[in-house]
GROMACS .gro file of C-alpha atoms in nm:
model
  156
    1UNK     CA    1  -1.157   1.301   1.327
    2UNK     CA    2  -0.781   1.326   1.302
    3UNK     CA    3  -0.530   1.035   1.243
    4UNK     CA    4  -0.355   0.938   1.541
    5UNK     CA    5  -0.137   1.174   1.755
    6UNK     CA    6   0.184   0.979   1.648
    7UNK     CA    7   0.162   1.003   1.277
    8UNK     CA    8   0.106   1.409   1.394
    9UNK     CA    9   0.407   1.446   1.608
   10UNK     CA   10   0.642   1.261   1.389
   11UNK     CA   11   0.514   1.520   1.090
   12UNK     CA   12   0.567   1.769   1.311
   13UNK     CA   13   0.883   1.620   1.488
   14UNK     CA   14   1.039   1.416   1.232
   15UNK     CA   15   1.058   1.347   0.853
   16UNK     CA   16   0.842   1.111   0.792
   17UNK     CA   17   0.842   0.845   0.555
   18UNK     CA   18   0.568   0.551   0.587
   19UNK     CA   19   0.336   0.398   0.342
   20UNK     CA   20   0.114   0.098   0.400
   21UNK     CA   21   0.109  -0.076   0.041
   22UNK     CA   22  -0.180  -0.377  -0.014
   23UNK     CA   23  -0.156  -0.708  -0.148
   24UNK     CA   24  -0.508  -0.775  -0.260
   25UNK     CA   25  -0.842  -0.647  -0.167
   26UNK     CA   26  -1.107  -0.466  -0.402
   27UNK     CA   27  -0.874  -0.148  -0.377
   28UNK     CA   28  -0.599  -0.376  -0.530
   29UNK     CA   29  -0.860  -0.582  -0.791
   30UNK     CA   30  -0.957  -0.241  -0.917
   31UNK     CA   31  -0.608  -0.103  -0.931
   32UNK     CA   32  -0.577  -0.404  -1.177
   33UNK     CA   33  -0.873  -0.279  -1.396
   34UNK     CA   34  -0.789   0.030  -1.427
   35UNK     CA   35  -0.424   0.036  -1.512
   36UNK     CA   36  -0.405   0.065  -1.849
   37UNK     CA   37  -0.556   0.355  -1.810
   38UNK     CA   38  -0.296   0.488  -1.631
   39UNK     CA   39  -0.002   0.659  -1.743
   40UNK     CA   40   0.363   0.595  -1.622
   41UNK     CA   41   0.501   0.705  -1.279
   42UNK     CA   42   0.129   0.833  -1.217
   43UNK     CA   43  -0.073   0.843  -0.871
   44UNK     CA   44  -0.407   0.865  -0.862
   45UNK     CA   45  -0.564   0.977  -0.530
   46UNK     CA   46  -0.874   0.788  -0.404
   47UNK     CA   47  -1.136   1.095  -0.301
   48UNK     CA   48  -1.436   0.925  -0.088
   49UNK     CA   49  -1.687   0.934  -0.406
   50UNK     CA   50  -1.407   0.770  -0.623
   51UNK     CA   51  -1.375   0.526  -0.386
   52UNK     CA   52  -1.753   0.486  -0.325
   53UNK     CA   53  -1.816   0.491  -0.677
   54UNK     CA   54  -1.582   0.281  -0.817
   55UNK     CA   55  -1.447   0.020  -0.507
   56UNK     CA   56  -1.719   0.027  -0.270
   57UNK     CA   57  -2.069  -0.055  -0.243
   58UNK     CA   58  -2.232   0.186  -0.093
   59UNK     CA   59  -2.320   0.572  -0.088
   60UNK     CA   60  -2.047   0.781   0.039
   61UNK     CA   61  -2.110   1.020   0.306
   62UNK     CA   62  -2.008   1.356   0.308
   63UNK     CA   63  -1.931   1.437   0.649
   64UNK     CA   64  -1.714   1.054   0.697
   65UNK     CA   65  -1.401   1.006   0.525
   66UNK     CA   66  -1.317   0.652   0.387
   67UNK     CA   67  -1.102   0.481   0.700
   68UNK     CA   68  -1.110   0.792   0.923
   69UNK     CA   69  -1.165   0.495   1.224
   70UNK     CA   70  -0.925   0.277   1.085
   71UNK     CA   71  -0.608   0.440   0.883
   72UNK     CA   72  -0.372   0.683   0.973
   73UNK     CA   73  -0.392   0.864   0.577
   74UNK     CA   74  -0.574   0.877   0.238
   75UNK     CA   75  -0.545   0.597  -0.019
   76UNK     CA   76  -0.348   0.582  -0.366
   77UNK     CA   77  -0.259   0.404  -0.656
   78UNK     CA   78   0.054   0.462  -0.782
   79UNK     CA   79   0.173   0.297  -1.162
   80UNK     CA   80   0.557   0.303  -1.150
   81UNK     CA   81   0.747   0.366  -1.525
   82UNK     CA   82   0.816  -0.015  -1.504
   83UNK     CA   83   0.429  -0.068  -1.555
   84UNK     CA   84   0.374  -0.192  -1.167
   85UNK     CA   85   0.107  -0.140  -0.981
   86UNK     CA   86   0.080  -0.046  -0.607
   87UNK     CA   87  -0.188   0.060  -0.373
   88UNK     CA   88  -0.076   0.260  -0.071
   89UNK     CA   89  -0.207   0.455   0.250
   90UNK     CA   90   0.018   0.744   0.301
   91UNK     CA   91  -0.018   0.945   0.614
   92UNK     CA   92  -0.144   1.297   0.614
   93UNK     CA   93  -0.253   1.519   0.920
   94UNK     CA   94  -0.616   1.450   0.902
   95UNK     CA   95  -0.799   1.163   0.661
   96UNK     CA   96  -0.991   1.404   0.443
   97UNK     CA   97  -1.266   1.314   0.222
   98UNK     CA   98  -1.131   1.474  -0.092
   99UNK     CA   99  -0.714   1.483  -0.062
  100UNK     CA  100  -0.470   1.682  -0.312
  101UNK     CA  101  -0.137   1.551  -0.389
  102UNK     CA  102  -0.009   1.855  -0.145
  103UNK     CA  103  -0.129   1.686   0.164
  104UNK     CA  104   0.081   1.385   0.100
  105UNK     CA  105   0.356   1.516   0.333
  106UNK     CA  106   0.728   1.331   0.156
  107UNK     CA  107   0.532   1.203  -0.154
  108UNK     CA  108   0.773   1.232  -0.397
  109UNK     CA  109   1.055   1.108  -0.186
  110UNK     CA  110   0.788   0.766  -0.075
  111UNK     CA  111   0.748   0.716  -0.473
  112UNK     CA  112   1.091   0.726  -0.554
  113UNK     CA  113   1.200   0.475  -0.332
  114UNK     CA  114   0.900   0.237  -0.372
  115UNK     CA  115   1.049   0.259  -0.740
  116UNK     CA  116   1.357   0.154  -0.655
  117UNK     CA  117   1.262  -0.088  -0.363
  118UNK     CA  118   1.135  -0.313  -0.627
  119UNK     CA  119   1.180  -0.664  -0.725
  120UNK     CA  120   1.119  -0.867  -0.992
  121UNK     CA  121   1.041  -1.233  -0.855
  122UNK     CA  122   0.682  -1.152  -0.765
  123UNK     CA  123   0.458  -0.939  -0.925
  124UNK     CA  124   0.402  -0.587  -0.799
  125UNK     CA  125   0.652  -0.692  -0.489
  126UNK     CA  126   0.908  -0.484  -0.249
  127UNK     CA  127   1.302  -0.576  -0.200
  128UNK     CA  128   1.199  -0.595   0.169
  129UNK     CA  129   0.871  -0.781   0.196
  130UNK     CA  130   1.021  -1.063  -0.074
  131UNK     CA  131   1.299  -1.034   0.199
  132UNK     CA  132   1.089  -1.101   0.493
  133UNK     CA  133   0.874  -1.348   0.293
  134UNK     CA  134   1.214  -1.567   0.246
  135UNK     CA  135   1.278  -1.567   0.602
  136UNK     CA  136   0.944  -1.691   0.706
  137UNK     CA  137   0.903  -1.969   0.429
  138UNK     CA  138   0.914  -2.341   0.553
  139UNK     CA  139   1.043  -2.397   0.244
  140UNK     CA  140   1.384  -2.212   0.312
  141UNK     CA  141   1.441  -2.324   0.660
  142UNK     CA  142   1.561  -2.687   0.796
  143UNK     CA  143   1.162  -2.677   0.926
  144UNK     CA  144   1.108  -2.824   0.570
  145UNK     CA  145   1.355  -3.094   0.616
  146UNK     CA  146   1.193  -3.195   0.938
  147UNK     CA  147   0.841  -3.168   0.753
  148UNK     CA  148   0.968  -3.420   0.530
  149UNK     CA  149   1.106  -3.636   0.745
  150UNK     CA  150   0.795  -3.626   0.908
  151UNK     CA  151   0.588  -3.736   0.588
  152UNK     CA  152   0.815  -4.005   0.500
  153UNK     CA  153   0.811  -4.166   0.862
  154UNK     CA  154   0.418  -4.082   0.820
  155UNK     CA  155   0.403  -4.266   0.487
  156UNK     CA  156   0.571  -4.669   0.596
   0.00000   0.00000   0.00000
């Protein structure tokens, strides 16, 4: 099965540059465990018995990729030279069961600015997401002021 027909025309198309990174999960919990075994700006690509093996339960099956129903690309983890640790989907033109770093269409380009997209107030976290995080907190909007209000009138 083939990731979708958009991912393939913009490859074809377009330059494209799109990585879906993860916040927690077992992928993430065993990026955790493992990175001290890591070196510096490494990647380690998740094959379907690594991820089977190691992340999964389950036997993996030779003839079904890991996410070929459900992701557009293989799986990473990628250890920045600042010691962070990201897991990412990157697109490639079909979700193979055992991917080399050559079918990561733009990889080096995608690392080097997930590198320098980061930011320090959370761990492992993106310039952008800590930017749309802010703008969606109660706590930074007057919605908190009214939320207190709210308690206090709640409270006589």
């Amino acid at each position: 099965m083939t990731v979708p027909n958009l991912v393939n025309y913009l490859f074809s198309k377009h330059a494209l540059f799109l990585a879906g990174l993860e916040k927690s999960g077992p992928f993430v919990e065993h990026a955790d465990e493992i990175s001290g075994r890591l070196g510096p700006n490494s990647a380690l690509l998740l094959d379907n018995d690594y991820i089977y093996k190691y992340i999964l339960a389950g036997k993996a099956d030779p003839a079904s990729p890991y996410g070929r129903t459900t992701y557009y690309g293989n799986k990473l983890i990628f250890k920045t030279t600042e010691e962070q640790i990201y897991v990412m989907t990157l697109p490639t033109k079909d979700v193979l069961l055992f991917p080399k770093r050559e079918d990561f269409i733009n990889l080096d380009v995608i690392l080097f600015n997930i590198r320098k997209l980061r930011c320090d107030m959370y761990d492992c976290s993106l310039i952008p997401v800590t930017l749309a995080n802010k703008l969606v907190s109660l706590a930074n909007h007057p919605s908190s002021v009214l939320l207190e209000k709210f308690a206090k009138k709640g409270l006589k």
